[in-house]
Each structure stands twice: as structure tokens, then as C-alpha cells.
mmCIF file of C-alpha atoms and ligand atoms in Angstrom:
data_model
loop_
_atom_site.group_PDB
_atom_site.id
_atom_site.type_symbol
_atom_site.label_atom_id
_atom_site.label_comp_id
_atom_site.label_asym_id
_atom_site.label_seq_id
_atom_site.Cartn_x
_atom_site.Cartn_y
_atom_site.Cartn_z
ATOM 1 C CA MET A 2 23.059 -4.400 -12.663
ATOM 2 C CA THR A 3 22.561 -4.874 -16.417
ATOM 3 C CA LYS A 4 22.922 -1.864 -18.694
ATOM 4 C CA VAL A 5 19.822 0.297 -19.091
ATOM 5 C CA ARG A 6 19.093 3.326 -21.254
ATOM 6 C CA LEU A 7 20.140 6.553 -19.578
ATOM 7 C CA ASP A 8 16.645 8.115 -19.927
ATOM 8 C CA LYS A 9 15.084 5.062 -18.217
ATOM 9 C CA TYR A 10 17.760 5.184 -15.534
ATOM 10 C CA ILE A 11 17.127 8.894 -14.822
ATOM 11 C CA SER A 12 13.354 8.454 -14.909
ATOM 12 C CA SER A 13 13.607 5.626 -12.375
ATOM 13 C CA THR A 14 16.184 7.084 -9.980
ATOM 14 C CA LEU A 15 14.690 10.587 -9.888
ATOM 15 C CA VAL A 16 11.050 9.364 -10.143
ATOM 16 C CA VAL A 17 10.208 11.567 -13.125
ATOM 17 C CA SER A 18 8.508 10.808 -16.447
ATOM 18 C CA ARG A 19 10.644 9.563 -19.342
ATOM 19 C CA LYS A 20 9.963 12.904 -21.129
ATOM 20 C CA ASP A 21 11.211 14.921 -18.141
ATOM 21 C CA ALA A 22 14.231 12.623 -17.899
ATOM 22 C CA VAL A 23 15.094 13.412 -21.532
ATOM 23 C CA SER A 24 14.797 17.165 -20.795
ATOM 24 C CA LEU A 25 17.046 16.854 -17.725
ATOM 25 C CA ILE A 26 19.654 15.000 -19.775
ATOM 26 C CA LYS A 27 19.486 17.680 -22.502
ATOM 27 C CA SER A 28 19.753 20.454 -19.882
ATOM 28 C CA GLY A 29 23.282 19.312 -19.009
ATOM 29 C CA ARG A 30 22.472 18.440 -15.365
ATOM 30 C CA VAL A 31 23.308 14.760 -15.926
ATOM 31 C CA SER A 32 26.836 13.510 -16.529
ATOM 32 C CA VAL A 33 28.103 10.001 -17.222
ATOM 33 C CA ASN A 34 31.772 9.334 -16.430
ATOM 34 C CA GLY A 35 32.409 13.063 -16.705
ATOM 35 C CA ASN A 36 30.619 13.430 -20.058
ATOM 36 C CA VAL A 37 28.138 16.307 -19.587
ATOM 37 C CA LYS A 38 26.520 15.724 -22.984
ATOM 38 C CA PRO A 39 25.288 12.135 -22.712
ATOM 39 C CA LYS A 40 22.362 10.948 -24.846
ATOM 40 C CA GLY A 41 19.083 9.449 -23.646
ATOM 41 C CA ASP A 42 19.742 6.202 -25.474
ATOM 42 C CA ASP A 43 23.273 5.741 -24.048
ATOM 43 C CA LYS A 44 23.460 2.555 -21.958
ATOM 44 C CA VAL A 45 24.646 2.802 -18.355
ATOM 45 C CA ASP A 46 25.423 0.410 -15.526
ATOM 46 C CA ASP A 47 26.014 2.239 -12.258
ATOM 47 C CA SER A 48 28.203 -0.540 -10.870
ATOM 48 C CA ILE A 49 30.667 0.501 -13.607
ATOM 49 C CA ASP A 50 29.602 3.976 -14.756
ATOM 50 C CA GLU A 51 29.443 7.079 -12.600
ATOM 51 C CA VAL A 52 26.137 8.854 -13.241
ATOM 52 C CA LEU A 53 25.799 12.256 -11.560
ATOM 53 C CA PHE A 54 22.791 14.567 -11.300
ATOM 54 C CA ASP A 55 23.694 18.114 -10.281
ATOM 55 C CA GLY A 56 26.984 16.631 -9.152
ATOM 56 C CA GLN A 57 25.379 13.958 -6.905
ATOM 57 C CA LYS A 58 25.976 10.270 -7.594
ATOM 58 C CA LEU A 59 22.827 8.324 -8.476
ATOM 59 C CA THR A 60 22.147 4.678 -7.648
ATOM 60 C CA PHE A 61 19.683 2.514 -9.519
ATOM 61 C CA ALA A 62 17.201 0.408 -7.616
ATOM 62 C CA GLU A 63 14.846 -1.405 -9.985
ATOM 63 C CA ASN A 64 11.381 -0.839 -8.573
ATOM 64 C CA ILE A 65 8.346 -3.006 -9.208
ATOM 65 C CA TYR A 66 5.033 -1.538 -10.445
ATOM 66 C CA ILE A 67 2.011 -3.792 -10.641
ATOM 67 C CA MET A 68 -1.660 -3.425 -11.533
ATOM 68 C CA LEU A 69 -3.789 -5.802 -9.459
ATOM 69 C CA ASN A 70 -7.482 -6.485 -9.921
ATOM 70 C CA LYS A 71 -8.151 -6.792 -6.211
ATOM 71 C CA PRO A 72 -10.640 -9.520 -5.353
ATOM 72 C CA ARG A 73 -13.249 -9.249 -2.602
ATOM 73 C CA GLY A 74 -12.173 -10.564 0.806
ATOM 74 C CA LEU A 75 -8.513 -9.501 0.984
ATOM 75 C CA ILE A 76 -7.206 -6.548 2.963
ATOM 76 C CA SER A 77 -4.908 -3.866 1.543
ATOM 77 C CA ALA A 78 -2.041 -4.457 3.950
ATOM 78 C CA THR A 79 1.308 -6.246 4.001
ATOM 79 C CA ASP A 80 1.351 -7.958 7.401
ATOM 80 C CA GLY A 81 -0.686 -10.907 8.611
ATOM 81 C CA GLN A 82 -3.093 -13.306 6.949
ATOM 82 C CA GLY A 83 -5.593 -12.531 4.219
ATOM 83 C CA THR A 84 -3.754 -9.584 2.674
ATOM 84 C CA VAL A 85 -3.344 -8.768 -1.012
ATOM 85 C CA LEU A 86 0.278 -9.939 -0.705
ATOM 86 C CA SER A 87 -1.027 -13.512 -0.451
ATOM 87 C CA LEU A 88 -1.593 -13.260 -4.244
ATOM 88 C CA PHE A 89 2.165 -12.887 -4.840
ATOM 89 C CA ASP A 90 5.204 -15.093 -4.573
ATOM 90 C CA LYS A 91 7.269 -14.510 -1.399
ATOM 91 C CA ALA A 92 10.041 -12.954 -3.532
ATOM 92 C CA PHE A 93 7.799 -9.923 -4.018
ATOM 93 C CA SER A 94 7.269 -9.302 -0.312
ATOM 94 C CA ASP A 95 11.018 -9.822 0.212
ATOM 95 C CA LYS A 96 11.548 -6.955 -2.233
ATOM 96 C CA GLY A 97 9.157 -4.760 -0.218
ATOM 97 C CA LEU A 98 6.040 -4.818 -2.425
ATOM 98 C CA PHE A 99 3.126 -2.947 -0.822
ATOM 99 C CA PRO A 100 -0.282 -1.605 -1.896
ATOM 100 C CA CYS A 101 -0.330 2.039 -2.953
ATOM 101 C CA GLY A 102 -3.337 3.140 -0.894
ATOM 102 C CA ARG A 103 -6.208 1.157 0.524
ATOM 103 C CA LEU A 104 -9.361 -0.470 -0.712
ATOM 104 C CA ASP A 105 -11.841 -1.918 1.777
ATOM 105 C CA LYS A 106 -11.921 -5.677 2.221
ATOM 106 C CA ASP A 107 -15.139 -5.900 0.179
ATOM 107 C CA THR A 108 -14.007 -3.436 -2.538
ATOM 108 C CA VAL A 109 -12.710 -4.859 -5.812
ATOM 109 C CA GLY A 110 -10.771 -3.457 -8.750
ATOM 110 C CA LEU A 111 -7.668 -1.435 -9.484
ATOM 111 C CA LEU A 112 -4.963 -1.480 -6.838
ATOM 112 C CA ILE A 113 -1.414 -0.422 -7.667
ATOM 113 C CA MET A 114 1.250 -2.488 -5.912
ATOM 114 C CA THR A 115 4.809 -1.177 -5.880
ATOM 115 C CA THR A 116 8.156 -1.110 -4.097
ATOM 116 C CA ASP A 117 8.541 2.600 -4.915
ATOM 117 C CA GLY A 118 7.837 4.419 -1.650
ATOM 118 C CA ALA A 119 8.616 7.863 -3.078
ATOM 119 C CA LEU A 120 6.104 7.540 -5.905
ATOM 120 C CA ALA A 121 3.402 6.070 -3.629
ATOM 121 C CA HIS A 122 3.930 8.827 -1.094
ATOM 122 C CA ARG A 123 3.447 11.489 -3.728
ATOM 123 C CA LEU A 124 0.409 9.804 -5.287
ATOM 124 C CA LEU A 125 -1.263 9.521 -1.889
ATOM 125 C CA SER A 126 -0.274 12.847 -0.375
ATOM 126 C CA PRO A 127 -3.356 14.977 0.437
ATOM 127 C CA LYS A 128 -1.760 17.824 -1.501
ATOM 128 C CA HIS A 129 -1.601 15.933 -4.782
ATOM 129 C CA HIS A 130 -4.234 13.295 -4.275
ATOM 130 C CA ALA A 131 -4.520 11.314 -7.474
ATOM 131 C CA GLU A 132 -7.973 11.162 -9.084
ATOM 132 C CA LYS A 133 -9.857 7.889 -8.691
ATOM 133 C CA THR A 134 -13.054 6.646 -10.309
ATOM 134 C CA TYR A 135 -15.282 3.965 -8.806
ATOM 135 C CA TYR A 136 -18.220 1.999 -10.120
ATOM 136 C CA VAL A 137 -20.941 1.651 -7.476
ATOM 137 C CA GLU A 138 -24.138 -0.317 -7.159
ATOM 138 C CA CYS A 139 -26.499 0.787 -4.393
ATOM 139 C CA ASP A 140 -29.761 -0.410 -2.876
ATOM 140 C CA LYS A 141 -31.620 2.773 -3.989
ATOM 141 C CA GLU A 142 -31.669 4.948 -7.096
ATOM 142 C CA PHE A 143 -29.353 7.954 -7.456
ATOM 143 C CA THR A 144 -31.020 11.307 -8.232
ATOM 144 C CA GLN A 145 -29.945 14.758 -9.431
ATOM 145 C CA ASP A 146 -30.035 15.897 -5.764
ATOM 146 C CA ASP A 147 -27.286 13.363 -5.076
ATOM 147 C CA VAL A 148 -25.232 14.774 -7.973
ATOM 148 C CA THR A 149 -25.521 18.236 -6.358
ATOM 149 C CA LEU A 150 -24.776 17.025 -2.839
ATOM 150 C CA MET A 151 -21.646 15.119 -3.912
ATOM 151 C CA LYS A 152 -20.467 18.148 -5.887
ATOM 152 C CA GLU A 153 -21.064 20.530 -2.973
ATOM 153 C CA GLY A 154 -19.541 18.130 -0.450
ATOM 154 C CA ILE A 155 -20.595 16.936 2.988
ATOM 155 C CA MET A 156 -18.968 17.235 6.408
ATOM 156 C CA MET A 157 -16.699 14.234 7.019
ATOM 157 C CA ASP A 158 -14.196 13.950 9.879
ATOM 158 C CA GLY A 159 -14.763 17.636 10.671
ATOM 159 C CA LYS A 160 -14.030 18.860 7.132
ATOM 160 C CA LYS A 161 -16.009 19.324 3.934
ATOM 161 C CA THR A 162 -15.308 16.700 1.275
ATOM 162 C CA GLN A 163 -13.740 17.812 -1.998
ATOM 163 C CA PRO A 164 -16.239 17.965 -4.899
ATOM 164 C CA ALA A 165 -17.025 14.447 -6.120
ATOM 165 C CA VAL A 166 -18.420 13.833 -9.607
ATOM 166 C CA LEU A 167 -21.431 11.496 -9.662
ATOM 167 C CA GLU A 168 -22.452 10.147 -13.079
ATOM 168 C CA ILE A 169 -25.671 8.183 -12.864
ATOM 169 C CA LEU A 170 -25.691 5.236 -15.284
ATOM 170 C CA ASP A 171 -28.601 3.691 -17.256
ATOM 171 C CA ASP A 172 -29.620 1.658 -14.236
ATOM 172 C CA PRO A 173 -30.061 4.525 -11.710
ATOM 173 C CA LYS A 174 -28.996 2.296 -8.822
ATOM 174 C CA THR A 175 -25.554 2.295 -10.463
ATOM 175 C CA ALA A 176 -23.104 5.156 -10.985
ATOM 176 C CA ARG A 177 -19.513 6.203 -11.523
ATOM 177 C CA ILE A 178 -18.070 8.424 -8.799
ATOM 178 C CA THR A 179 -14.811 10.329 -9.190
ATOM 179 C CA LEU A 180 -12.895 11.529 -6.124
ATOM 180 C CA THR A 181 -9.756 13.605 -5.758
ATOM 181 C CA GLU A 182 -9.123 12.607 -2.149
ATOM 182 C CA GLY A 183 -9.243 9.402 -0.157
ATOM 183 C CA LYS A 184 -10.978 9.610 3.200
ATOM 184 C CA TYR A 185 -11.755 6.424 5.116
ATOM 185 C CA HIS A 186 -14.829 4.727 3.513
ATOM 186 C CA GLU A 187 -15.398 7.912 1.518
ATOM 187 C CA ILE A 188 -17.620 6.441 -1.214
ATOM 188 C CA LYS A 189 -19.735 4.475 1.255
ATOM 189 C CA ARG A 190 -20.154 7.517 3.489
ATOM 190 C CA LEU A 191 -21.007 9.815 0.565
ATOM 191 C CA CYS A 192 -23.635 7.339 -0.645
ATOM 192 C CA TYR A 193 -25.058 7.025 2.862
ATOM 193 C CA ALA A 194 -25.313 10.826 3.035
ATOM 194 C CA CYS A 195 -27.449 10.634 -0.130
ATOM 195 C CA ARG A 196 -30.693 9.394 1.489
ATOM 196 C CA GLN A 197 -28.982 6.513 3.262
ATOM 197 C CA LYS A 198 -27.943 4.458 0.266
ATOM 198 C CA GLU A 199 -26.090 1.268 1.079
ATOM 199 C CA VAL A 200 -23.310 0.273 -1.310
ATOM 200 C CA LEU A 201 -23.791 -3.282 -2.591
ATOM 201 C CA LEU A 202 -20.809 -3.351 -4.965
ATOM 202 C CA LEU A 203 -17.788 -1.052 -5.137
ATOM 203 C CA LYS A 204 -15.147 -1.414 -7.827
ATOM 204 C CA ARG A 205 -12.264 0.963 -8.513
ATOM 205 C CA LEU A 206 -11.928 1.622 -12.242
ATOM 206 C CA THR A 207 -9.132 4.218 -12.446
ATOM 207 C CA PHE A 208 -6.314 5.585 -10.325
ATOM 208 C CA GLY A 209 -3.968 8.478 -11.146
ATOM 209 C CA GLY A 210 -4.949 8.467 -14.828
ATOM 210 C CA ILE A 211 -4.618 4.718 -15.442
ATOM 211 C CA SER A 212 -7.529 2.342 -15.953
ATOM 212 C CA LEU A 213 -8.106 -1.177 -14.738
ATOM 213 C CA ASP A 214 -7.197 -3.674 -17.459
ATOM 214 C CA GLU A 215 -10.541 -5.465 -17.775
ATOM 215 C CA SER A 216 -8.784 -8.573 -19.131
ATOM 216 C CA LEU A 217 -7.498 -9.198 -15.582
ATOM 217 C CA SER A 218 -9.864 -11.421 -13.616
ATOM 218 C CA ALA A 219 -10.292 -10.798 -9.891
ATOM 219 C CA GLY A 220 -7.007 -11.710 -8.185
ATOM 220 C CA GLU A 221 -4.933 -11.435 -11.380
ATOM 221 C CA TRP A 222 -2.169 -8.886 -11.884
ATOM 222 C CA ARG A 223 0.389 -7.714 -14.399
ATOM 223 C CA GLU A 224 3.266 -5.234 -14.466
ATOM 224 C CA LEU A 225 2.427 -1.688 -15.515
ATOM 225 C CA THR A 226 3.450 -0.807 -19.055
ATOM 226 C CA ASP A 227 6.001 2.000 -19.578
ATOM 227 C CA GLU A 228 3.152 4.225 -20.802
ATOM 228 C CA GLU A 229 1.088 3.575 -17.648
ATOM 229 C CA LEU A 230 4.088 4.274 -15.439
ATOM 230 C CA THR A 231 4.719 7.538 -17.267
ATOM 231 C CA ILE A 232 1.067 8.542 -16.730
ATOM 232 C CA LEU A 233 1.281 7.704 -13.000
ATOM 233 C CA ARG A 234 4.452 9.746 -12.658
ATOM 234 C CA GLN A 235 2.817 12.671 -14.420
ATOM 235 C CA ASN A 236 -0.102 12.445 -11.981
ATOM 236 C CA GLN A 237 1.994 12.513 -8.845
ATOM 237 C CA GLY A 238 1.664 16.307 -8.631
HETATM 238 N N1 URA B 325 -14.419 4.375 -0.618
HETATM 239 C C1 URA B 325 -14.904 3.369 0.136
HETATM 240 O O1 URA B 325 -15.911 3.541 0.823
HETATM 241 N N2 URA B 325 -14.254 2.194 0.129
HETATM 242 C C2 URA B 325 -13.161 1.955 -0.632
HETATM 243 O O2 URA B 325 -12.617 0.847 -0.626
HETATM 244 C C3 URA B 325 -12.663 3.001 -1.420
HETATM 245 C C4 URA B 325 -13.318 4.205 -1.401
#
């Protein structure tokens, strides 16, 4: 492993924001080679240095965090043909890259791909479900009644849906919908509950506080910036 800044190392191994990592280092819970007053910008390499948190040895595994603009026609899975992994070199699947959550085969837009199971688990857990905003185009116009119904919720899988925010756009067949949960086909089922609207286009715009980089064409991806990763970590609940 090459040397990395201690605050980055702590943020990555403990899956906390860089700011929280700095606070943990200042609190004296982190030691490096017995030094209980290390600094955030000290460089560490855990194949040489012994980094302890509350007395436990930490090990660095460099995770991968990617923003993908998912194209239509691929499934959000890792096994088999026609998955989003087909957009990546085999080295990424060898490292265990997987989609953080699911978009339907015909849904496009923001999909986070990562090797960080702990972060994905927290972002997707029903307790801390990260907020997501979608752009939708339907076959019929949205109305104020739909705004009310989505806010009040409908019965889905035996439970009431969490309040969804429907913002009708200039063309009333189009809208932005924000959810704080992720039931199977939730947007399509909510729209259908609103006088049987069929969704013609569904695109995810945001996830856990980060927005789709509109410079990415369908099928293109890039690594998350440090700022985006910090935001995701802060949104993991
Ligand atoms: N809701 C849907 O209906 N489909 C998706 O892909 C995501 C949310």
C-alpha cells in the first residue's frame, strides 16, 4: 500500500466523513505506532505502520466509488449477461464492484457502483433510506390531486408508502418525484395509482445528496469526487 493521509485512511477504514475522521483523530482514539496525538495530514502505510482505533488494528482496503449514468436496457445486477457490469473492464468485477441499489432495466440515470459493502448496506437500509429524486414523463398530465395522494401515500405491499414529493414541471406530463424509500417499481406504481398513469421515461437525478453529472452520456461513468463521497457518507444515516 502507498502512503495515504491519516484522515483519508480513517475515513475509508471506518466509513465516516473526512470531517468526522479529523474529529476522531483529535479525540485521541486513533494512534499511529503508539503515538496517540497523530495529525490528520500525517502519512501512513498500514503494511509498515500500526494504526489503532480504540486499541483495535485497522486495515486499509481501497474501495472504488463510481457514478454511472445507467443506460436503458441493462439490469442492475452483477451476474449473467446484460448487466451494468458489462460497461466496466473485468478488473472491476474482480475487485467486487456492484450496483448500490437497483434501477429497472428501462430506467436511466444515476447509479452508484462501489466495492464498499458497508456503505451500500447503510445507504440502502430501510432505516436510513437515502433520498432519491427521479424525473418522470407519463402518458397523462399530473394534477394537484396527485401531489396530495403521493404525499399522503398509498398501500403498497401491505404498507403505506412514505410521503413522496411530486413537483409538476412546465409540461404537466412531466415531474420530479422525491422518495425516501425504495420499494419495487415504486415510482411506476405510484404513478399508476394516480389515475393509471403509465411511465414513459424514468431517470434518476439524485441519490443520497449527490446529483447525476449531466456531462456523462448514457453508459458513461466516472469516479466520485472526495466531496461527493463525503456527502454520501453523511447521508448514510
Ligand atoms: N421506481 C421505479 O418504478 N423504477 C425504478 O427503476 C426506480 C424507482
